[in-house]
Short mmCIF file of C-alpha atoms in Angstrom, two decimals:
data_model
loop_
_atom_site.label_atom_id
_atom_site.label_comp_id
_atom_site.label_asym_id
_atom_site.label_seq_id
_atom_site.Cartn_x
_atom_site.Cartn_y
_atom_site.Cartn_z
CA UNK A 1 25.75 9.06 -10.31
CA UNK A 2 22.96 7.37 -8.98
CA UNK A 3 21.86 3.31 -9.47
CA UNK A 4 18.58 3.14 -9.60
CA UNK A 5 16.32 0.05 -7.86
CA UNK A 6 15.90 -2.93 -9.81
CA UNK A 7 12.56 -4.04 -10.25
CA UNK A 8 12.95 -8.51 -9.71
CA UNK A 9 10.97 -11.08 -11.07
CA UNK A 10 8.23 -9.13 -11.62
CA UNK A 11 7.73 -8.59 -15.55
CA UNK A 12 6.61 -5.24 -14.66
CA UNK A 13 8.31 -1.91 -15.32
CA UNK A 14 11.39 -0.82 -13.80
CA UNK A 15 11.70 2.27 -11.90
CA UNK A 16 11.00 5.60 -13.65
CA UNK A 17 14.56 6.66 -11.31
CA UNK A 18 16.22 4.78 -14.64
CA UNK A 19 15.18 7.65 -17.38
CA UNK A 20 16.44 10.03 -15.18
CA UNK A 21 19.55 8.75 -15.25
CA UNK A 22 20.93 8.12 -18.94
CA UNK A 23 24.37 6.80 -18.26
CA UNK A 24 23.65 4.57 -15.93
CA UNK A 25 21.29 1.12 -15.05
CA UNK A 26 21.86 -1.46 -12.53
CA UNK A 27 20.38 -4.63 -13.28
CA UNK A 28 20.09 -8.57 -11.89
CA UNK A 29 22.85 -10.07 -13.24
CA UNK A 30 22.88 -13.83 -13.54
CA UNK A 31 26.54 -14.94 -13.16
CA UNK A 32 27.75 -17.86 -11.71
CA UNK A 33 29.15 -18.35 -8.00
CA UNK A 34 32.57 -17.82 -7.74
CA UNK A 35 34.96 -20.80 -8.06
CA UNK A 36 38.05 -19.13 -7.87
CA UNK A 37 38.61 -15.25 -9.21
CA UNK A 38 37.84 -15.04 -12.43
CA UNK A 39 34.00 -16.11 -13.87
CA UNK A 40 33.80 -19.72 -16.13
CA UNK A 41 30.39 -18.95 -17.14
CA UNK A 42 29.90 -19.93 -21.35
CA UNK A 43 28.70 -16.30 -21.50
CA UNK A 44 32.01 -15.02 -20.14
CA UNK A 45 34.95 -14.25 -22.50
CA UNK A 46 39.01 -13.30 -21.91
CA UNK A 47 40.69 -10.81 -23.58
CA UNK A 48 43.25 -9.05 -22.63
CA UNK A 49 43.16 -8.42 -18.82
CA UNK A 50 41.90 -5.95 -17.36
CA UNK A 51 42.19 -4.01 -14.18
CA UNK A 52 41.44 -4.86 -10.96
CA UNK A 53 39.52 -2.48 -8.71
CA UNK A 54 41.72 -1.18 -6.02
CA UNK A 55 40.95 0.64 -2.43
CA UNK A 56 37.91 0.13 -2.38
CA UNK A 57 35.92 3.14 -0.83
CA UNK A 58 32.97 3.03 0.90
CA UNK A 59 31.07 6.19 1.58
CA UNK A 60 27.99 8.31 2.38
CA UNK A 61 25.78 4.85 3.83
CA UNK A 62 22.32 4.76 4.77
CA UNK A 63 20.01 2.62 5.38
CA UNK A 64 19.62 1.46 2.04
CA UNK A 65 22.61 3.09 0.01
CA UNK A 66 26.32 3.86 -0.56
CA UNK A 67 28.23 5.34 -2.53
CA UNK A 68 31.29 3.48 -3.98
CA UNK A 69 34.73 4.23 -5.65
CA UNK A 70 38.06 2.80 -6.21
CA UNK A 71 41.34 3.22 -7.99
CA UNK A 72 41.93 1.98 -11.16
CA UNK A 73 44.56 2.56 -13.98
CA UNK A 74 43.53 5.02 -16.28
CA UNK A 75 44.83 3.33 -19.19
CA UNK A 76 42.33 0.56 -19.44
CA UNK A 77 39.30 3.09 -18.84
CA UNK A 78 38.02 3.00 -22.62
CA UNK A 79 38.11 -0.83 -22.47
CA UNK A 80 35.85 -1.44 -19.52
CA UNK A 81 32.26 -1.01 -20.33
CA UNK A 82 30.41 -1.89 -16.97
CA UNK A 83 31.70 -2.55 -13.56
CA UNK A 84 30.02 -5.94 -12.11
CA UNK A 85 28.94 -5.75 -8.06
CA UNK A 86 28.87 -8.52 -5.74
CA UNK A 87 26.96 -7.25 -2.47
CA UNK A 88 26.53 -9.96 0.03
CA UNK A 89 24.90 -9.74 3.87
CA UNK A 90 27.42 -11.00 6.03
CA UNK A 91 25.74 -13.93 7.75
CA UNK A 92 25.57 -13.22 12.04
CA UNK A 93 23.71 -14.27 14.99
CA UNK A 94 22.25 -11.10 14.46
CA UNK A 95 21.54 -10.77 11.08
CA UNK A 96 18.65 -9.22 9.42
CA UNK A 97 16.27 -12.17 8.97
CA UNK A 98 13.76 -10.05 6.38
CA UNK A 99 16.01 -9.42 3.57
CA UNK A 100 14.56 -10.42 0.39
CA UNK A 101 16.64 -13.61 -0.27
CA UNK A 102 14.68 -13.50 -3.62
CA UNK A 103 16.62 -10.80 -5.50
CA UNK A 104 20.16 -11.36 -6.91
CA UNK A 105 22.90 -9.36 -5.07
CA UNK A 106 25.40 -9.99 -8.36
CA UNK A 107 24.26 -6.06 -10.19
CA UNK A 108 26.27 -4.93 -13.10
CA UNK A 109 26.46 -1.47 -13.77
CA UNK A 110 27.29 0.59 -16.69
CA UNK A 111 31.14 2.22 -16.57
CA UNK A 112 30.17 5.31 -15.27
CA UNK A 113 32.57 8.22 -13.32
CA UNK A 114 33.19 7.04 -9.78
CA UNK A 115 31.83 7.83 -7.03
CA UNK A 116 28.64 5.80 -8.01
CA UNK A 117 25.80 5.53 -5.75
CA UNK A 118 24.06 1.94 -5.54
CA UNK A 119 20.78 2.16 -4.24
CA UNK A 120 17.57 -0.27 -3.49
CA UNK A 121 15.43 -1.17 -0.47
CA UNK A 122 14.76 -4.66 -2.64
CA UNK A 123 18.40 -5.64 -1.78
CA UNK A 124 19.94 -2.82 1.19
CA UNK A 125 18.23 -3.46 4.83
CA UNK A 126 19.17 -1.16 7.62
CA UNK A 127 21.36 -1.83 10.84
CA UNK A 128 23.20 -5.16 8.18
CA UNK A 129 26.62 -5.62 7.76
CA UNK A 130 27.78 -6.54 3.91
CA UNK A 131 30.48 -7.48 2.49
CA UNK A 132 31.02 -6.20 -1.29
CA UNK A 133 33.38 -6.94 -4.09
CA UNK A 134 33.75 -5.24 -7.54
CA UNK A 135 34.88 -6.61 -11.08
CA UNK A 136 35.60 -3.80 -14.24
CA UNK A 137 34.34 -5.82 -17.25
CA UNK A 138 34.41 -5.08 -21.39
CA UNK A 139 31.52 -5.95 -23.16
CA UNK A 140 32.08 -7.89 -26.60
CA UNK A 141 30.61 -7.90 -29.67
CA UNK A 142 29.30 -11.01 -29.16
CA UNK A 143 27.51 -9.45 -26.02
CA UNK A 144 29.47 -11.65 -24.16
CA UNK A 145 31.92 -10.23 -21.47
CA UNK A 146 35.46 -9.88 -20.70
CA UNK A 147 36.25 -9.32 -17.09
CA UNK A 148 38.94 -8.67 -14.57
CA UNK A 149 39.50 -10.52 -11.59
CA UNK A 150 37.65 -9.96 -8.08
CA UNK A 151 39.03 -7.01 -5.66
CA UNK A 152 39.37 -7.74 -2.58
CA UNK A 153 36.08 -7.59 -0.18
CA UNK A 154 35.35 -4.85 1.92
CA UNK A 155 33.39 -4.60 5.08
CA UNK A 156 30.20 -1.95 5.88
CA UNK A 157 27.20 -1.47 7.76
CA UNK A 158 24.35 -0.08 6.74
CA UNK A 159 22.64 3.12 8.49
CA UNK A 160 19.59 3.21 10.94
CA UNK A 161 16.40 5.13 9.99
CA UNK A 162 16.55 9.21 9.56
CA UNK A 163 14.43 11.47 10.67
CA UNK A 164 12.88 11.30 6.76
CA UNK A 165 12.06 7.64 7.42
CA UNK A 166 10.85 8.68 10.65
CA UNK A 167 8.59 10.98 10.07
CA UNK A 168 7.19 8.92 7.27
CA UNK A 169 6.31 6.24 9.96
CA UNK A 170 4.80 8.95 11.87
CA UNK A 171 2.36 9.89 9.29
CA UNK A 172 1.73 6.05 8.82
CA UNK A 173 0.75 5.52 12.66
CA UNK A 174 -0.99 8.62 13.01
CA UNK A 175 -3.25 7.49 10.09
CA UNK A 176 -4.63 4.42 12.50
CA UNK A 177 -4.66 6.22 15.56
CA UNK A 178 -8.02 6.54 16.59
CA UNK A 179 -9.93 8.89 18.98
CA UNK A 180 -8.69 9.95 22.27
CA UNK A 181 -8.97 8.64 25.62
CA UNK A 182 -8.73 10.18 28.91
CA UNK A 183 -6.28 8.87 31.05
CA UNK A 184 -4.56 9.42 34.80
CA UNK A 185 -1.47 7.05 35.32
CA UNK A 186 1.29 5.21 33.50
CA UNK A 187 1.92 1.88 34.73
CA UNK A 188 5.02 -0.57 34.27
CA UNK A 189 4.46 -4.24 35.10
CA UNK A 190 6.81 -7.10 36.26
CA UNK A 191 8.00 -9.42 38.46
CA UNK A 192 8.31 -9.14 42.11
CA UNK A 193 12.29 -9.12 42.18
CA UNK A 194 12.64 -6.69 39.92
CA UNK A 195 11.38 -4.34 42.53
CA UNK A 196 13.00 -5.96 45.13
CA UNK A 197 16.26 -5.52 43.31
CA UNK A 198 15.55 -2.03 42.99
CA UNK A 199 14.43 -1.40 46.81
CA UNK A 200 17.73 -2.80 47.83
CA UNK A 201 20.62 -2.62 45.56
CA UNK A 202 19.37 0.43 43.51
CA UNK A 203 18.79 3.08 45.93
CA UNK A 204 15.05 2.63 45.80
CA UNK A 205 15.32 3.47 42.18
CA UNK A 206 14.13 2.19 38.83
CA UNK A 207 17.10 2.59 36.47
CA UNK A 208 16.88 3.13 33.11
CA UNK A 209 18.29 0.37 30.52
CA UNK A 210 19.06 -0.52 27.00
CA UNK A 211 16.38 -0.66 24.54
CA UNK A 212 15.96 -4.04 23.24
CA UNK A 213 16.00 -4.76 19.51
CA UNK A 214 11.88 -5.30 19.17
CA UNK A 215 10.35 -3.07 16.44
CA UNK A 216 11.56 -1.51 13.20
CA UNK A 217 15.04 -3.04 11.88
CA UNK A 218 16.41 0.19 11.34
CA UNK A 219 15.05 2.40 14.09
CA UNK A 220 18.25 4.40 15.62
CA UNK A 221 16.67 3.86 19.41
CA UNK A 222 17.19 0.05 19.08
CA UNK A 223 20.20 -0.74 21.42
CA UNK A 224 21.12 2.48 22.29
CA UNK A 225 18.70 4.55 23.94
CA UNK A 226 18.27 4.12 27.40
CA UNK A 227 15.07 4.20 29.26
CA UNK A 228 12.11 2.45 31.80
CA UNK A 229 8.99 1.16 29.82
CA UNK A 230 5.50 2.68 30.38
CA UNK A 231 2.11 1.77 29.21
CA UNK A 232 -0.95 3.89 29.37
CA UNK A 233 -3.31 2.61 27.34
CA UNK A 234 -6.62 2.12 29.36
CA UNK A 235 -9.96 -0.55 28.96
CA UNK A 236 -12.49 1.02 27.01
CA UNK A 237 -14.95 0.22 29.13
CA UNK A 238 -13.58 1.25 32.76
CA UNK A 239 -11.29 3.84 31.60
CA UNK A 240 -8.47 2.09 33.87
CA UNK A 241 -5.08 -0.03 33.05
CA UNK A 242 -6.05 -3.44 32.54
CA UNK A 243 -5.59 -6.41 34.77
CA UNK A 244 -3.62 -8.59 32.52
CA UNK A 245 0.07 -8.05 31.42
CA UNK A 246 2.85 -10.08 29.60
CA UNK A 247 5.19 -8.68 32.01
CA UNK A 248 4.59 -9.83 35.70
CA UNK A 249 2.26 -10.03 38.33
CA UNK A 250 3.91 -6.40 40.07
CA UNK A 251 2.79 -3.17 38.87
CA UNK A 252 4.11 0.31 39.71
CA UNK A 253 1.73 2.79 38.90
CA UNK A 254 2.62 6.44 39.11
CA UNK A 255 0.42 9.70 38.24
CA UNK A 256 0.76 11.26 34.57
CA UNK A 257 1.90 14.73 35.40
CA UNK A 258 4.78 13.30 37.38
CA UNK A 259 6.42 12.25 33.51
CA UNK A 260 4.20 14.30 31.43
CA UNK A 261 4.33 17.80 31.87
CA UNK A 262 5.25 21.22 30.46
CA UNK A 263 9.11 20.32 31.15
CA UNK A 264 9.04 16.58 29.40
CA UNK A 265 10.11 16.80 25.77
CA UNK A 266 7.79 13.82 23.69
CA UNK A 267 9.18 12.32 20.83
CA UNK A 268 7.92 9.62 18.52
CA UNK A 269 10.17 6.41 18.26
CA UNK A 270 8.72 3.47 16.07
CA UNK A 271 5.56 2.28 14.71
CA UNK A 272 5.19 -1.59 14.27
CA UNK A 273 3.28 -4.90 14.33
CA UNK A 274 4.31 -8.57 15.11
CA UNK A 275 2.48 -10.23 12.49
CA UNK A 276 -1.01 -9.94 14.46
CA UNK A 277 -3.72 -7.03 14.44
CA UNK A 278 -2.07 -5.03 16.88
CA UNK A 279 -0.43 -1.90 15.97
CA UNK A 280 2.18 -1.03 18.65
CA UNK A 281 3.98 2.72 19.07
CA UNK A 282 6.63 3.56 20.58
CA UNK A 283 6.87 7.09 22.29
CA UNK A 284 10.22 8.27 24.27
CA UNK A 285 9.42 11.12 27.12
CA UNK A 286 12.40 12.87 27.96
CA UNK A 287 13.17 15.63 31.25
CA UNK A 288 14.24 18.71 28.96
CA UNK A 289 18.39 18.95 28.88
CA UNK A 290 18.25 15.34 29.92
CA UNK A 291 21.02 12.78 28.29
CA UNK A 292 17.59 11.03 27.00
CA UNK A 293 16.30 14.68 25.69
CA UNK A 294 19.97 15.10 24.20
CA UNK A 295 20.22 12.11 22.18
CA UNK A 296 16.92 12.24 21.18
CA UNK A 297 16.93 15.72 19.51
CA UNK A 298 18.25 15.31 15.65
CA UNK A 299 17.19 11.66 15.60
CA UNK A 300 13.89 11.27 16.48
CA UNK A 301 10.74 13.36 15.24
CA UNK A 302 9.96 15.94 18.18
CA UNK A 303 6.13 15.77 19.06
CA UNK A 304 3.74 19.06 20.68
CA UNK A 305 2.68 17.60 23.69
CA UNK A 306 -0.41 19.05 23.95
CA UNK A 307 -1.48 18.67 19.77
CA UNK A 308 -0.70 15.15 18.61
CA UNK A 309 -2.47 12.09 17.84
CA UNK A 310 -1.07 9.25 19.96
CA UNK A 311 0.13 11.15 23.48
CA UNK A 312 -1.42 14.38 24.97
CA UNK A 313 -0.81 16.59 28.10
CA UNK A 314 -2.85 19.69 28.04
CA UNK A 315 -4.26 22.55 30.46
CA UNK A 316 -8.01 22.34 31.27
CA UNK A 317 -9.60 25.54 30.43
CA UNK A 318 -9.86 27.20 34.16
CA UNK A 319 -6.12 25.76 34.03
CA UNK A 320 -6.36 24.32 37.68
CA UNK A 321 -4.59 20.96 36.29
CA UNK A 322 -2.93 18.70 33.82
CA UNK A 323 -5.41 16.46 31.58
CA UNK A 324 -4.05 13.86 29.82
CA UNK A 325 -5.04 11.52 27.08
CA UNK A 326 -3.93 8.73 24.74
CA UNK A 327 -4.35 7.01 21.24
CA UNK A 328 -7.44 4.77 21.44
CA UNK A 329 -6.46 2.26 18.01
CA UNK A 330 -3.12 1.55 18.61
CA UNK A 331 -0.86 -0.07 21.77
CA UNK A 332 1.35 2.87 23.31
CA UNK A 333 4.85 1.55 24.61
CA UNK A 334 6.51 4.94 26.16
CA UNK A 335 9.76 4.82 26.93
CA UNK A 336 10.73 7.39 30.18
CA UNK A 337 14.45 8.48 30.13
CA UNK A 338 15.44 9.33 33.66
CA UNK A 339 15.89 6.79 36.94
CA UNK A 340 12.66 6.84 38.94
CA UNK A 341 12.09 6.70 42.49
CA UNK A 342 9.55 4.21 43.48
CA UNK A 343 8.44 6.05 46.42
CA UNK A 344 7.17 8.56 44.00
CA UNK A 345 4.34 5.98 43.02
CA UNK A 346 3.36 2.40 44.57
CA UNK A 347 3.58 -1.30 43.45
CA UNK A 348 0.79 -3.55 43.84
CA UNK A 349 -0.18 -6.86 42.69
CA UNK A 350 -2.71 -7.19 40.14
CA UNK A 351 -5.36 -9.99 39.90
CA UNK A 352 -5.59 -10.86 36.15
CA UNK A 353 -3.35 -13.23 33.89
CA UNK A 354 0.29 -13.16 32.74
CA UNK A 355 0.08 -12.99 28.71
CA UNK A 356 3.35 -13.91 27.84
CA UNK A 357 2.46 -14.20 24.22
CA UNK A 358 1.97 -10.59 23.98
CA UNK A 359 5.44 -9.34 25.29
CA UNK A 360 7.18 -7.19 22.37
CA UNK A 361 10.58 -7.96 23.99
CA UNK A 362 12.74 -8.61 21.34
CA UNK A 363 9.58 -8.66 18.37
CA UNK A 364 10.81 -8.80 15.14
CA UNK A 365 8.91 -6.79 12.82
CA UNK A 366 6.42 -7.93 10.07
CA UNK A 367 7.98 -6.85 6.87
CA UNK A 368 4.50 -7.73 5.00
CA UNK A 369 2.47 -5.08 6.80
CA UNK A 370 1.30 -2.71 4.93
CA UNK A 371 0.03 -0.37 7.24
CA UNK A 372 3.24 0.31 9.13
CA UNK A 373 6.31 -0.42 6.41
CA UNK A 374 7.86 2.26 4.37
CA UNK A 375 9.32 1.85 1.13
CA UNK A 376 13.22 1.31 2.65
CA UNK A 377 14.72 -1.39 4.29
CA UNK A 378 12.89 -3.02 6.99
#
């Protein structure tokens, strides 16, 4: 059985999920913070005691639901009337900083056959470890309650983004994508001893590294795909890469069809802002049968490189070469998945200013946005 999302503090109509599903409604409960195992709210009765949850089982996560079950002795089972859930974010370092600390993670839940689903974007965020704990509870007469002690807590994780939640992004960015611009090189900017490093510790080679965390909470590239950032987005009015970068000073520039052609797989990563104007995408290129390629396919939505709307590589009609364009309305970040030799482009120093304030390293996303959020966890 399914729990459907609680509408909170709103006044307005819950979900339509809820008369769809007779037997069972999850709703804010207002208990009291535990002081000990068992609840001394007035509203609270104690009867004879009931069972406590045991083995807890967590199941079938993603990014924003589970399903949960337990053992329990059957002989109590026409005494307990609603199971009460306490689902709390363990607090990290790393934790998600856009949960909604505004809705109540105490839900109670009618007694329904286990495994039960709990579901809700208001309260689940992807890539977020919780920690949940379940009481069985009778309801009296009174409409007061009756109610076991605590289980024990158990750990979990939520799920990144799937492809679903993907492709709904997709159709989000390609809504703000603009026209098409021509376009000959990709570019990566930074400092001089990067390059340096690279000349003479990494075989003359760019390696490929870790995605930071910047973007979408739950996008499943975050911290595990590896990869060299591109850009390719060109000035409107010169048709070449600008002279300004967050990144450095040092620029390696390298023609298209040497990691855009026929033999590159494209794939669309994330779609995101950082609380500014700017809409940023991020597209992954990957060498066909590469490790890239491989743990791309299954996770990521899988573009046609010569028909979409942020990334194009295409024949020109006498087919004597590669032409290549790129979304005008948004900020491309492409991520390449193989080493690259420098010698197969050049590094110079460009004239214009470093804009630190623009680096996405690290961005969190704006939850608020409405032009790139879905209707999951952030």
């Amino acid at each position: 059985m399914e729990v459907p999302p609680v509408e909170h503090g709103t006044g307005g109509p819950v979900s339509p999920c809820e008369e769809m599903i007779k037997n069972l409604s999850l709703d804010a409960l207002q208990l009291n913070e535990r002081e000990g195992n068992k609840s001394q709210d007035s509203g609270i009765a104690e009867m004879e005691e009931l069972p406590v949850p045991q083995n807890i089982k967590i199941n079938n996560i993603t990014c924003d639901s589970f399903k949960i079950s337990w053992d329990m002795d059957p002989r109590a089972k026409d005494r307990i009337t609603n199971y009460f859930i306490d689902l709390n974010k363990k607090e990290n370092k790393n934790s998600n900083k856009f949960k909604h600390k505004d809705v109540p993670t105490k839900l109670v839940a009618k007694a329904v056959p286990l495994p039960m689903t709990v579901r809700g974007h208001w309260f689940l965020s992807p890539r977020t470890d919780y920690t949940v704990a379940v009481q069985t509870a009778s309801k009296q007469s009174e409409g007061d309650y009756a109610v076991s002690e605590w289980s024990e807590k158990i750990e979990f994780c939520t799920a990144d983004y799937s492809a679903v939640h993907l492709t709904q992004l997709l159709e989000k960015a390609e809504g703000i994508a603009g026209r098409m611009l021509r376009f000959t090189v990709f570019y990566r900017n930074q400092q001089k001893d990067y390059f340096d490093q690279a000349r003479q510790h990494q075989d003359n080679k760019m390696l490929p590294a870790v995605k930071d965390n910047s973007g979408s909470h739950g996008s499943p590239i975050s911290g595990k795909l590896e990869g060299i950032y591109f850009s390719c987005n060109t000035e409107f009015n010169t048709g070449k890469p600008p002279q300004d970068s967050p990144y450095g000073r040092y620029r390696f520039q390298i023609q298209a069809e040497v990691l855009f052609n026929p033999k590159t797989n494209l794939y669309f990563g994330d779609f995101y802002c950082m609380y500014t104007a700017y809409h940023y995408v991020i597209l992954v290129l990957a060498p066909q049968g590469s490790p890239g390629d491989l743990f791309c396919k299954g996770r990521l939505p899988a573009l046609d490189i010569s028909n979409n709307r942020f990334l194009t590589c295409a024949q020109e009609e006498d087919g004597a070469r590669l032409v290549f364009h790129h979304a005008q309305d948004v900020i491309l970040e492409v991520i390449y998945t193989d080493p690259l030799d420098l010698a197969l482009g050049s590094v110079e120093e460009i004239q214009g200013h470093q804009l630190s304030s623009m680096s996405t390293l690290n961005a969190k996303k704006d939850p608020s946005c409405k032009t790139c959020n879905i209707s999951v966890g952030r």
